mmCIF file of C-alpha atoms in Angstrom:
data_model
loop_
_atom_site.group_PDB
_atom_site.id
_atom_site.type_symbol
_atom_site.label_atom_id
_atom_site.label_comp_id
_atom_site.label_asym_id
_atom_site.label_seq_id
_atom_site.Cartn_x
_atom_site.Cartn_y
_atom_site.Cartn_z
ATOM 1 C CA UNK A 1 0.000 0.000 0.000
ATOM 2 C CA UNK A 2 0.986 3.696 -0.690
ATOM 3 C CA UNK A 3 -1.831 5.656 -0.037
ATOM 4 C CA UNK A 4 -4.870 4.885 1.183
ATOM 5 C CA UNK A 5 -8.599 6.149 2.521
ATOM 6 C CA UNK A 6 -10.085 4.628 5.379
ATOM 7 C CA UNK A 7 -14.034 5.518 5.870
ATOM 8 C CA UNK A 8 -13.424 8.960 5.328
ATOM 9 C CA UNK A 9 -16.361 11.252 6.105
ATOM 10 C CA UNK A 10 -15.955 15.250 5.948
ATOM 11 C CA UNK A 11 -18.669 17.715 6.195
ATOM 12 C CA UNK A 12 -19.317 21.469 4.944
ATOM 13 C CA UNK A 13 -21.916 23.240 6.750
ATOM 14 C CA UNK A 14 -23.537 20.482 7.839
ATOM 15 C CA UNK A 15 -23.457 18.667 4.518
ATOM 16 C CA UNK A 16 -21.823 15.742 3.963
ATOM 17 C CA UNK A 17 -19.683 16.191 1.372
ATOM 18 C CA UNK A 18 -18.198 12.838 1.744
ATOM 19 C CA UNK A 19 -19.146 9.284 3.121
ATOM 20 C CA UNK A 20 -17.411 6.656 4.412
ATOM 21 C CA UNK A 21 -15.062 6.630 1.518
ATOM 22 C CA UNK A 22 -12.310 4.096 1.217
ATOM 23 C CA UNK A 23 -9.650 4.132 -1.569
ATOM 24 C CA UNK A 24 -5.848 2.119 -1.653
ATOM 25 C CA UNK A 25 -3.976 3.263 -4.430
ATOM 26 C CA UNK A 26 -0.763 1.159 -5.261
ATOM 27 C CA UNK A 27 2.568 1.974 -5.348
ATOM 28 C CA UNK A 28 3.472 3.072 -9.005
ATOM 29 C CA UNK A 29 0.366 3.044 -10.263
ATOM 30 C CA UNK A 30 -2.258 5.550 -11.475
ATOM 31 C CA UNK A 31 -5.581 5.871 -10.211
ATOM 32 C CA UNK A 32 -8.107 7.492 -11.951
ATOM 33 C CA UNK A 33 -11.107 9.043 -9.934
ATOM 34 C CA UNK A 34 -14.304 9.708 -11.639
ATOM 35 C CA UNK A 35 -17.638 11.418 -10.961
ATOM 36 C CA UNK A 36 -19.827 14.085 -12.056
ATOM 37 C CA UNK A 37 -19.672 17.090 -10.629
ATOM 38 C CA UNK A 38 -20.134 17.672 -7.002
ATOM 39 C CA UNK A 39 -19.804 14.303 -6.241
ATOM 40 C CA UNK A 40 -16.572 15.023 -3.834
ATOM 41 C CA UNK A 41 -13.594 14.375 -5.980
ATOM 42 C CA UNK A 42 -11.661 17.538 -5.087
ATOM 43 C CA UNK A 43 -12.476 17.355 -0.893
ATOM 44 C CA UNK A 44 -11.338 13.367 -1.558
ATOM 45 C CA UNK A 45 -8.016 14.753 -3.089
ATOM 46 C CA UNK A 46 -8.030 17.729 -0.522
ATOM 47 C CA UNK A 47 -8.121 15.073 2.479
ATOM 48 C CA UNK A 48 -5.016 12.536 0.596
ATOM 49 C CA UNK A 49 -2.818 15.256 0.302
ATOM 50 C CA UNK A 50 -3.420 16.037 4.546
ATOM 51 C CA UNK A 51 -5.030 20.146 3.373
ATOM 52 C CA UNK A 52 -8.176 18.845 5.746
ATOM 53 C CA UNK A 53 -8.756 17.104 8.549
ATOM 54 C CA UNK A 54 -12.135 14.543 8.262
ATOM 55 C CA UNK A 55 -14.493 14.126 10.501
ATOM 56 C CA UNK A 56 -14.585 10.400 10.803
ATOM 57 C CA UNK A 57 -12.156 7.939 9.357
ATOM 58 C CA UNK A 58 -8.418 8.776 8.338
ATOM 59 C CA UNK A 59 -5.377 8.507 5.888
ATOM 60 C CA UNK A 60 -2.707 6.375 5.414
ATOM 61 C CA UNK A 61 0.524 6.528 3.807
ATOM 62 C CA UNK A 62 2.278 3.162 4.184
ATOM 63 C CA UNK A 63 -0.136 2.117 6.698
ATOM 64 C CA UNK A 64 0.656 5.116 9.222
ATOM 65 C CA UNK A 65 -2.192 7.637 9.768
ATOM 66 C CA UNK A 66 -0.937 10.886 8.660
ATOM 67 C CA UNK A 67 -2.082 12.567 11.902
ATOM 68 C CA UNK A 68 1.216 11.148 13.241
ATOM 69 C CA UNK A 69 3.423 12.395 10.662
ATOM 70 C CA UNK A 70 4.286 16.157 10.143
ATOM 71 C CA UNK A 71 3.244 18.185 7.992
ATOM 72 C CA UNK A 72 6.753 18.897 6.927
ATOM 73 C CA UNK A 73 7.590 15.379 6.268
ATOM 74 C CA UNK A 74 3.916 14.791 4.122
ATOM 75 C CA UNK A 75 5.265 17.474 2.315
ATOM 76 C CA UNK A 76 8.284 16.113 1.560
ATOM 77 C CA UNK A 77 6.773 13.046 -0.406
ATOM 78 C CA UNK A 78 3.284 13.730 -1.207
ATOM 79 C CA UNK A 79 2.750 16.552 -4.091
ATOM 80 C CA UNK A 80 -0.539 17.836 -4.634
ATOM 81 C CA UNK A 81 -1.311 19.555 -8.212
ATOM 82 C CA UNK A 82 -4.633 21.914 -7.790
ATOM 83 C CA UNK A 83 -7.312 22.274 -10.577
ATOM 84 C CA UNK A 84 -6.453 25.822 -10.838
ATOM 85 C CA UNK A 85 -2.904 26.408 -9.454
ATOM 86 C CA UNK A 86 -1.820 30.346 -9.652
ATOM 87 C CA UNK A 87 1.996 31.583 -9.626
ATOM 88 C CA UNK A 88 3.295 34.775 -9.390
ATOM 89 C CA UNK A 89 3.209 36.365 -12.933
ATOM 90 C CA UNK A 90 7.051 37.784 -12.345
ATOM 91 C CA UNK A 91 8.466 34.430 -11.886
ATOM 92 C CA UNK A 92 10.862 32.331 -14.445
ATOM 93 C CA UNK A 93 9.612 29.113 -14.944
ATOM 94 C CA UNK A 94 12.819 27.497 -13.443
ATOM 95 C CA UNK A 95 12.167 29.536 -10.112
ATOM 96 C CA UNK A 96 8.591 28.411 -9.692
ATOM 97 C CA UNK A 97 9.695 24.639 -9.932
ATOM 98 C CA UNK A 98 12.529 25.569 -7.137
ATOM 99 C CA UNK A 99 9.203 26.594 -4.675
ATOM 100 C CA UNK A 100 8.944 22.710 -4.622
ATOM 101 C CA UNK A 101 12.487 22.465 -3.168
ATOM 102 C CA UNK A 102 10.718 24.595 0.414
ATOM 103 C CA UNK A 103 9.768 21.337 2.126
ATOM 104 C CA UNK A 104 13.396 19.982 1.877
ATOM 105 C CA UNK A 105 15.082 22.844 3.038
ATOM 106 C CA UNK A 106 15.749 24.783 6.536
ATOM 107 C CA UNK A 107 15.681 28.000 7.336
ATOM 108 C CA UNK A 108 18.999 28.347 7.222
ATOM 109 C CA UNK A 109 20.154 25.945 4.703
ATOM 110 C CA UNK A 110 21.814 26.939 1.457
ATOM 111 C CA UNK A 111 20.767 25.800 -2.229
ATOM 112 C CA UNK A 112 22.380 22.520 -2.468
ATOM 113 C CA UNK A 113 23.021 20.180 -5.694
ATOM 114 C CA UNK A 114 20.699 17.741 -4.214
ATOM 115 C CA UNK A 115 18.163 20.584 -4.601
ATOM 116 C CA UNK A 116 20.209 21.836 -8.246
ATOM 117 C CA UNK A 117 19.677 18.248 -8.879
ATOM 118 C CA UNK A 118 16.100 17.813 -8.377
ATOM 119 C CA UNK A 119 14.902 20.988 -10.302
ATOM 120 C CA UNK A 120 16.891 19.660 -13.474
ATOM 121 C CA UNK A 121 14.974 16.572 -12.829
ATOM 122 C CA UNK A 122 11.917 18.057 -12.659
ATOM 123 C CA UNK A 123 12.147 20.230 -15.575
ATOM 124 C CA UNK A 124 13.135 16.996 -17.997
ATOM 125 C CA UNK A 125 10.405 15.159 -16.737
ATOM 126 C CA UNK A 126 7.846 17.650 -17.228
ATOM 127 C CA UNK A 127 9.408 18.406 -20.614
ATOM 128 C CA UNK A 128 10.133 22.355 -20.078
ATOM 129 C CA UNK A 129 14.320 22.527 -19.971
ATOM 130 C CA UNK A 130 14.094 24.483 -22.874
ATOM 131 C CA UNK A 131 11.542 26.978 -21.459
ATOM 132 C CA UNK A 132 13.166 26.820 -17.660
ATOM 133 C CA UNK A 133 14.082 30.632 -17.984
ATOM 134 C CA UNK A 134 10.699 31.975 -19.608
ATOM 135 C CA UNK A 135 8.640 34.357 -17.801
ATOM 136 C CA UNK A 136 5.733 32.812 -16.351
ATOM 137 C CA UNK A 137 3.385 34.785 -17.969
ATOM 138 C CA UNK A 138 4.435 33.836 -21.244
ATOM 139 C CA UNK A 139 3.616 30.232 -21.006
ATOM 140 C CA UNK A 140 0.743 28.519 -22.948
ATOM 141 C CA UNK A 141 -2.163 26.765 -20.547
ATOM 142 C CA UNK A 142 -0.600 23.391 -21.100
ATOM 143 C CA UNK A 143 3.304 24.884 -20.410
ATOM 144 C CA UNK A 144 1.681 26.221 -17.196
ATOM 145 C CA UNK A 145 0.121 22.781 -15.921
ATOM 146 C CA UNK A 146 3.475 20.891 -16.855
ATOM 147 C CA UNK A 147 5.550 23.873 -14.874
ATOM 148 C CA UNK A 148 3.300 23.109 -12.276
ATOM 149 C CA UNK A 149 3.699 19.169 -12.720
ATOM 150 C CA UNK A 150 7.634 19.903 -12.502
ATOM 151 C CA UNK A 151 6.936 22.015 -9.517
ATOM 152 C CA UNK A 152 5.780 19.093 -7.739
ATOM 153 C CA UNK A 153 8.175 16.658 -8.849
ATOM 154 C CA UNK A 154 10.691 19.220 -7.591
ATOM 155 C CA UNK A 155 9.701 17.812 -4.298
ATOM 156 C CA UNK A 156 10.489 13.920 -5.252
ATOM 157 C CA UNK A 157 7.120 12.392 -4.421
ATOM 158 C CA UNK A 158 6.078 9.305 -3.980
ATOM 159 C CA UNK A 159 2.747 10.537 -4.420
ATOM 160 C CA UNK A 160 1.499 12.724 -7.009
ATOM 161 C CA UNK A 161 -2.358 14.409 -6.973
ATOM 162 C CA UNK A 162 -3.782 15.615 -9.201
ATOM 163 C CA UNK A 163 -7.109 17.723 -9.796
ATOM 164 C CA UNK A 164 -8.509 17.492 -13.150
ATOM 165 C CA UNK A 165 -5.142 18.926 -14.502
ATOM 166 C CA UNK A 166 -6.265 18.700 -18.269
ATOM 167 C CA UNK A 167 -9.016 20.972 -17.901
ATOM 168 C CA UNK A 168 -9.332 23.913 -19.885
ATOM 169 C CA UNK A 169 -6.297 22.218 -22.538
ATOM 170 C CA UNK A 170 -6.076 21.705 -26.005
ATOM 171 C CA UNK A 171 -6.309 17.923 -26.966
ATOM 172 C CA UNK A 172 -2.977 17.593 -27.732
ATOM 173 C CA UNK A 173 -2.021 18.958 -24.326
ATOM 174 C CA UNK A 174 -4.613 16.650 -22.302
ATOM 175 C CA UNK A 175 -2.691 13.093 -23.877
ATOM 176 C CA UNK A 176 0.993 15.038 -23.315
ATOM 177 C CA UNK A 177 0.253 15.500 -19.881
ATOM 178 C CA UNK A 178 -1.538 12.432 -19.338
ATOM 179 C CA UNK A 179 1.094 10.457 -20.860
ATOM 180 C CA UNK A 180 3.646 12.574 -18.717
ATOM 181 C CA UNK A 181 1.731 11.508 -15.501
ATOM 182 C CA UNK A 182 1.855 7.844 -16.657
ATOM 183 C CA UNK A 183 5.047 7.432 -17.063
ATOM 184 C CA UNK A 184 6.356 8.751 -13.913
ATOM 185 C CA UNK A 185 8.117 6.475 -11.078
ATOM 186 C CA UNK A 186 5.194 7.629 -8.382
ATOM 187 C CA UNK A 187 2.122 6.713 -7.661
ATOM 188 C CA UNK A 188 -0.422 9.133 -9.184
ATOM 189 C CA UNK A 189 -4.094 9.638 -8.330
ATOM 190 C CA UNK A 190 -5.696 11.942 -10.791
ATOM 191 C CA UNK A 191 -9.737 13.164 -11.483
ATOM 192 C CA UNK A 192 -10.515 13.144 -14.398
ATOM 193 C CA UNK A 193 -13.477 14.273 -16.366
ATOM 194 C CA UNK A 194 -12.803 12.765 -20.012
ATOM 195 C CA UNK A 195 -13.559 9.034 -19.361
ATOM 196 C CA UNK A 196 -12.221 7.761 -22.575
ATOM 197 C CA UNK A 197 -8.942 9.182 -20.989
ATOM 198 C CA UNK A 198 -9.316 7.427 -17.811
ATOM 199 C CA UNK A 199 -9.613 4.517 -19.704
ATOM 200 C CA UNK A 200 -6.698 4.726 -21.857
ATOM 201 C CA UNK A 201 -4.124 6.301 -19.029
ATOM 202 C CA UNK A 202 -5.416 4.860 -15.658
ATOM 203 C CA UNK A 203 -4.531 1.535 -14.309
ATOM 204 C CA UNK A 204 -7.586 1.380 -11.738
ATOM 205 C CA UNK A 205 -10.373 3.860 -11.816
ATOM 206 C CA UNK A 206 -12.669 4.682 -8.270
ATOM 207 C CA UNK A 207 -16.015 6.349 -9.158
ATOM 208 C CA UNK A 208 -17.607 8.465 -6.843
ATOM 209 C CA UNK A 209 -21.638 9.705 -6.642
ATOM 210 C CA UNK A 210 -22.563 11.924 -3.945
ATOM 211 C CA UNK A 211 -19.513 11.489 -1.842
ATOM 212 C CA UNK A 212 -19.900 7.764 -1.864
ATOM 213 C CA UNK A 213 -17.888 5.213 -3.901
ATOM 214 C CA UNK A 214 -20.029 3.504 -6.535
ATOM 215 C CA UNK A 215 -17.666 1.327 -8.428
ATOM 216 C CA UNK A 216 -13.839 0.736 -8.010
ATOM 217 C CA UNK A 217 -11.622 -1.499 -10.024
ATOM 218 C CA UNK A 218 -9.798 -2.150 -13.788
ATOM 219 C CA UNK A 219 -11.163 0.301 -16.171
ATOM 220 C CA UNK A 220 -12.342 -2.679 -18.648
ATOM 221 C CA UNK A 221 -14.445 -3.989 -15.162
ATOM 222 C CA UNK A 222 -15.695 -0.330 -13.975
ATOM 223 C CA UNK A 223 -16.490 1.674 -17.056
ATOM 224 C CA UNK A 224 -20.128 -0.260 -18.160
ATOM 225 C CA UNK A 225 -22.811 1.307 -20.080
ATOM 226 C CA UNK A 226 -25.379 0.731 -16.923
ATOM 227 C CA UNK A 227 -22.602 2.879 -15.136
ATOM 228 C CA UNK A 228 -22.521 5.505 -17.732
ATOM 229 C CA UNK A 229 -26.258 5.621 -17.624
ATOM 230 C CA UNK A 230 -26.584 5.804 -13.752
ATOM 231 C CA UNK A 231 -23.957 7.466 -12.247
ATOM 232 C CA UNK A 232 -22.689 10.261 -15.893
ATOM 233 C CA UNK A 233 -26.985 10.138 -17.297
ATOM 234 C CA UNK A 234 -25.432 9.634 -20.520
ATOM 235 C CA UNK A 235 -26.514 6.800 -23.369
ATOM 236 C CA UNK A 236 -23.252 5.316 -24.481
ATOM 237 C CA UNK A 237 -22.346 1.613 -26.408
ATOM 238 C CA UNK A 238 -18.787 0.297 -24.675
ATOM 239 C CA UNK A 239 -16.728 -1.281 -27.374
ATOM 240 C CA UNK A 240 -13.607 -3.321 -26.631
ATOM 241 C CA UNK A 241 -11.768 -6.316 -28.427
ATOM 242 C CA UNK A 242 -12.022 -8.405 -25.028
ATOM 243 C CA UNK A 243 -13.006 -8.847 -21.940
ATOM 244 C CA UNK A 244 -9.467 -7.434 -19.972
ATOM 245 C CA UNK A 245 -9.214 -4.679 -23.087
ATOM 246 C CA UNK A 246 -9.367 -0.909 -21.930
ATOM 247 C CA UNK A 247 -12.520 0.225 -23.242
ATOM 248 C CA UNK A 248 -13.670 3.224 -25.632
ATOM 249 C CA UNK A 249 -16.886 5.118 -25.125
ATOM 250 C CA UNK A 250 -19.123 6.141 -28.234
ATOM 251 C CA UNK A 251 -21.290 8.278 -26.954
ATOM 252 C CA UNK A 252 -25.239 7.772 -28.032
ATOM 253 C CA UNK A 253 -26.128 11.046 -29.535
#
Protein backbone atom coordinates (compact mmCIF):
# COMPACT_ATOMS: atom_id res chain seq x y z
CA UNK A 1 0.00 0.00 0.00
CA UNK A 2 0.99 3.70 -0.69
CA UNK A 3 -1.83 5.66 -0.04
CA UNK A 4 -4.87 4.88 1.18
CA UNK A 5 -8.60 6.15 2.52
CA UNK A 6 -10.08 4.63 5.38
CA UNK A 7 -14.03 5.52 5.87
CA UNK A 8 -13.42 8.96 5.33
CA UNK A 9 -16.36 11.25 6.11
CA UNK A 10 -15.96 15.25 5.95
CA UNK A 11 -18.67 17.71 6.19
CA UNK A 12 -19.32 21.47 4.94
CA UNK A 13 -21.92 23.24 6.75
CA UNK A 14 -23.54 20.48 7.84
CA UNK A 15 -23.46 18.67 4.52
CA UNK A 16 -21.82 15.74 3.96
CA UNK A 17 -19.68 16.19 1.37
CA UNK A 18 -18.20 12.84 1.74
CA UNK A 19 -19.15 9.28 3.12
CA UNK A 20 -17.41 6.66 4.41
CA UNK A 21 -15.06 6.63 1.52
CA UNK A 22 -12.31 4.10 1.22
CA UNK A 23 -9.65 4.13 -1.57
CA UNK A 24 -5.85 2.12 -1.65
CA UNK A 25 -3.98 3.26 -4.43
CA UNK A 26 -0.76 1.16 -5.26
CA UNK A 27 2.57 1.97 -5.35
CA UNK A 28 3.47 3.07 -9.01
CA UNK A 29 0.37 3.04 -10.26
CA UNK A 30 -2.26 5.55 -11.47
CA UNK A 31 -5.58 5.87 -10.21
CA UNK A 32 -8.11 7.49 -11.95
CA UNK A 33 -11.11 9.04 -9.93
CA UNK A 34 -14.30 9.71 -11.64
CA UNK A 35 -17.64 11.42 -10.96
CA UNK A 36 -19.83 14.09 -12.06
CA UNK A 37 -19.67 17.09 -10.63
CA UNK A 38 -20.13 17.67 -7.00
CA UNK A 39 -19.80 14.30 -6.24
CA UNK A 40 -16.57 15.02 -3.83
CA UNK A 41 -13.59 14.37 -5.98
CA UNK A 42 -11.66 17.54 -5.09
CA UNK A 43 -12.48 17.35 -0.89
CA UNK A 44 -11.34 13.37 -1.56
CA UNK A 45 -8.02 14.75 -3.09
CA UNK A 46 -8.03 17.73 -0.52
CA UNK A 47 -8.12 15.07 2.48
CA UNK A 48 -5.02 12.54 0.60
CA UNK A 49 -2.82 15.26 0.30
CA UNK A 50 -3.42 16.04 4.55
CA UNK A 51 -5.03 20.15 3.37
CA UNK A 52 -8.18 18.85 5.75
CA UNK A 53 -8.76 17.10 8.55
CA UNK A 54 -12.13 14.54 8.26
CA UNK A 55 -14.49 14.13 10.50
CA UNK A 56 -14.59 10.40 10.80
CA UNK A 57 -12.16 7.94 9.36
CA UNK A 58 -8.42 8.78 8.34
CA UNK A 59 -5.38 8.51 5.89
CA UNK A 60 -2.71 6.38 5.41
CA UNK A 61 0.52 6.53 3.81
CA UNK A 62 2.28 3.16 4.18
CA UNK A 63 -0.14 2.12 6.70
CA UNK A 64 0.66 5.12 9.22
CA UNK A 65 -2.19 7.64 9.77
CA UNK A 66 -0.94 10.89 8.66
CA UNK A 67 -2.08 12.57 11.90
CA UNK A 68 1.22 11.15 13.24
CA UNK A 69 3.42 12.39 10.66
CA UNK A 70 4.29 16.16 10.14
CA UNK A 71 3.24 18.18 7.99
CA UNK A 72 6.75 18.90 6.93
CA UNK A 73 7.59 15.38 6.27
CA UNK A 74 3.92 14.79 4.12
CA UNK A 75 5.26 17.47 2.32
CA UNK A 76 8.28 16.11 1.56
CA UNK A 77 6.77 13.05 -0.41
CA UNK A 78 3.28 13.73 -1.21
CA UNK A 79 2.75 16.55 -4.09
CA UNK A 80 -0.54 17.84 -4.63
CA UNK A 81 -1.31 19.56 -8.21
CA UNK A 82 -4.63 21.91 -7.79
CA UNK A 83 -7.31 22.27 -10.58
CA UNK A 84 -6.45 25.82 -10.84
CA UNK A 85 -2.90 26.41 -9.45
CA UNK A 86 -1.82 30.35 -9.65
CA UNK A 87 2.00 31.58 -9.63
CA UNK A 88 3.29 34.77 -9.39
CA UNK A 89 3.21 36.36 -12.93
CA UNK A 90 7.05 37.78 -12.35
CA UNK A 91 8.47 34.43 -11.89
CA UNK A 92 10.86 32.33 -14.45
CA UNK A 93 9.61 29.11 -14.94
CA UNK A 94 12.82 27.50 -13.44
CA UNK A 95 12.17 29.54 -10.11
CA UNK A 96 8.59 28.41 -9.69
CA UNK A 97 9.70 24.64 -9.93
CA UNK A 98 12.53 25.57 -7.14
CA UNK A 99 9.20 26.59 -4.67
CA UNK A 100 8.94 22.71 -4.62
CA UNK A 101 12.49 22.47 -3.17
CA UNK A 102 10.72 24.59 0.41
CA UNK A 103 9.77 21.34 2.13
CA UNK A 104 13.40 19.98 1.88
CA UNK A 105 15.08 22.84 3.04
CA UNK A 106 15.75 24.78 6.54
CA UNK A 107 15.68 28.00 7.34
CA UNK A 108 19.00 28.35 7.22
CA UNK A 109 20.15 25.94 4.70
CA UNK A 110 21.81 26.94 1.46
CA UNK A 111 20.77 25.80 -2.23
CA UNK A 112 22.38 22.52 -2.47
CA UNK A 113 23.02 20.18 -5.69
CA UNK A 114 20.70 17.74 -4.21
CA UNK A 115 18.16 20.58 -4.60
CA UNK A 116 20.21 21.84 -8.25
CA UNK A 117 19.68 18.25 -8.88
CA UNK A 118 16.10 17.81 -8.38
CA UNK A 119 14.90 20.99 -10.30
CA UNK A 120 16.89 19.66 -13.47
CA UNK A 121 14.97 16.57 -12.83
CA UNK A 122 11.92 18.06 -12.66
CA UNK A 123 12.15 20.23 -15.58
CA UNK A 124 13.14 17.00 -18.00
CA UNK A 125 10.40 15.16 -16.74
CA UNK A 126 7.85 17.65 -17.23
CA UNK A 127 9.41 18.41 -20.61
CA UNK A 128 10.13 22.35 -20.08
CA UNK A 129 14.32 22.53 -19.97
CA UNK A 130 14.09 24.48 -22.87
CA UNK A 131 11.54 26.98 -21.46
CA UNK A 132 13.17 26.82 -17.66
CA UNK A 133 14.08 30.63 -17.98
CA UNK A 134 10.70 31.97 -19.61
CA UNK A 135 8.64 34.36 -17.80
CA UNK A 136 5.73 32.81 -16.35
CA UNK A 137 3.38 34.78 -17.97
CA UNK A 138 4.44 33.84 -21.24
CA UNK A 139 3.62 30.23 -21.01
CA UNK A 140 0.74 28.52 -22.95
CA UNK A 141 -2.16 26.77 -20.55
CA UNK A 142 -0.60 23.39 -21.10
CA UNK A 143 3.30 24.88 -20.41
CA UNK A 144 1.68 26.22 -17.20
CA UNK A 145 0.12 22.78 -15.92
CA UNK A 146 3.48 20.89 -16.86
CA UNK A 147 5.55 23.87 -14.87
CA UNK A 148 3.30 23.11 -12.28
CA UNK A 149 3.70 19.17 -12.72
CA UNK A 150 7.63 19.90 -12.50
CA UNK A 151 6.94 22.01 -9.52
CA UNK A 152 5.78 19.09 -7.74
CA UNK A 153 8.17 16.66 -8.85
CA UNK A 154 10.69 19.22 -7.59
CA UNK A 155 9.70 17.81 -4.30
CA UNK A 156 10.49 13.92 -5.25
CA UNK A 157 7.12 12.39 -4.42
CA UNK A 158 6.08 9.31 -3.98
CA UNK A 159 2.75 10.54 -4.42
CA UNK A 160 1.50 12.72 -7.01
CA UNK A 161 -2.36 14.41 -6.97
CA UNK A 162 -3.78 15.61 -9.20
CA UNK A 163 -7.11 17.72 -9.80
CA UNK A 164 -8.51 17.49 -13.15
CA UNK A 165 -5.14 18.93 -14.50
CA UNK A 166 -6.26 18.70 -18.27
CA UNK A 167 -9.02 20.97 -17.90
CA UNK A 168 -9.33 23.91 -19.88
CA UNK A 169 -6.30 22.22 -22.54
CA UNK A 170 -6.08 21.70 -26.00
CA UNK A 171 -6.31 17.92 -26.97
CA UNK A 172 -2.98 17.59 -27.73
CA UNK A 173 -2.02 18.96 -24.33
CA UNK A 174 -4.61 16.65 -22.30
CA UNK A 175 -2.69 13.09 -23.88
CA UNK A 176 0.99 15.04 -23.31
CA UNK A 177 0.25 15.50 -19.88
CA UNK A 178 -1.54 12.43 -19.34
CA UNK A 179 1.09 10.46 -20.86
CA UNK A 180 3.65 12.57 -18.72
CA UNK A 181 1.73 11.51 -15.50
CA UNK A 182 1.85 7.84 -16.66
CA UNK A 183 5.05 7.43 -17.06
CA UNK A 184 6.36 8.75 -13.91
CA UNK A 185 8.12 6.48 -11.08
CA UNK A 186 5.19 7.63 -8.38
CA UNK A 187 2.12 6.71 -7.66
CA UNK A 188 -0.42 9.13 -9.18
CA UNK A 189 -4.09 9.64 -8.33
CA UNK A 190 -5.70 11.94 -10.79
CA UNK A 191 -9.74 13.16 -11.48
CA UNK A 192 -10.51 13.14 -14.40
CA UNK A 193 -13.48 14.27 -16.37
CA UNK A 194 -12.80 12.77 -20.01
CA UNK A 195 -13.56 9.03 -19.36
CA UNK A 196 -12.22 7.76 -22.58
CA UNK A 197 -8.94 9.18 -20.99
CA UNK A 198 -9.32 7.43 -17.81
CA UNK A 199 -9.61 4.52 -19.70
CA UNK A 200 -6.70 4.73 -21.86
CA UNK A 201 -4.12 6.30 -19.03
CA UNK A 202 -5.42 4.86 -15.66
CA UNK A 203 -4.53 1.54 -14.31
CA UNK A 204 -7.59 1.38 -11.74
CA UNK A 205 -10.37 3.86 -11.82
CA UNK A 206 -12.67 4.68 -8.27
CA UNK A 207 -16.02 6.35 -9.16
CA UNK A 208 -17.61 8.46 -6.84
CA UNK A 209 -21.64 9.70 -6.64
CA UNK A 210 -22.56 11.92 -3.94
CA UNK A 211 -19.51 11.49 -1.84
CA UNK A 212 -19.90 7.76 -1.86
CA UNK A 213 -17.89 5.21 -3.90
CA UNK A 214 -20.03 3.50 -6.53
CA UNK A 215 -17.67 1.33 -8.43
CA UNK A 216 -13.84 0.74 -8.01
CA UNK A 217 -11.62 -1.50 -10.02
CA UNK A 218 -9.80 -2.15 -13.79
CA UNK A 219 -11.16 0.30 -16.17
CA UNK A 220 -12.34 -2.68 -18.65
CA UNK A 221 -14.45 -3.99 -15.16
CA UNK A 222 -15.70 -0.33 -13.97
CA UNK A 223 -16.49 1.67 -17.06
CA UNK A 224 -20.13 -0.26 -18.16
CA UNK A 225 -22.81 1.31 -20.08
CA UNK A 226 -25.38 0.73 -16.92
CA UNK A 227 -22.60 2.88 -15.14
CA UNK A 228 -22.52 5.51 -17.73
CA UNK A 229 -26.26 5.62 -17.62
CA UNK A 230 -26.58 5.80 -13.75
CA UNK A 231 -23.96 7.47 -12.25
CA UNK A 232 -22.69 10.26 -15.89
CA UNK A 233 -26.98 10.14 -17.30
CA UNK A 234 -25.43 9.63 -20.52
CA UNK A 235 -26.51 6.80 -23.37
CA UNK A 236 -23.25 5.32 -24.48
CA UNK A 237 -22.35 1.61 -26.41
CA UNK A 238 -18.79 0.30 -24.68
CA UNK A 239 -16.73 -1.28 -27.37
CA UNK A 240 -13.61 -3.32 -26.63
CA UNK A 241 -11.77 -6.32 -28.43
CA UNK A 242 -12.02 -8.41 -25.03
CA UNK A 243 -13.01 -8.85 -21.94
CA UNK A 244 -9.47 -7.43 -19.97
CA UNK A 245 -9.21 -4.68 -23.09
CA UNK A 246 -9.37 -0.91 -21.93
CA UNK A 247 -12.52 0.22 -23.24
CA UNK A 248 -13.67 3.22 -25.63
CA UNK A 249 -16.89 5.12 -25.12
CA UNK A 250 -19.12 6.14 -28.23
CA UNK A 251 -21.29 8.28 -26.95
CA UNK A 252 -25.24 7.77 -28.03
CA UNK A 253 -26.13 11.05 -29.53
Amino acid sequence: MSIAAEQLTWRIAGKTVLDAVSLEARPGEMLGLLGPNGSGKTSLLRLLAGLKQPHSGRVMLDREDVRAISRRSIAQRVAFVEQHATTNANLKVVDVVKLGRFPHRSMFSGWSSADEEAVEDALAKAGMTGKRNDPWQSLSGGEKQRAHIARALAQTPRELILDEPTNHLDIQHQIGLLRLVSGLPVTSIIALHDLNHAAMFCDRLVVLRQGRVVASGHPADVLTEDLLRSVFSVEARIERHDHSARPHIHYVR
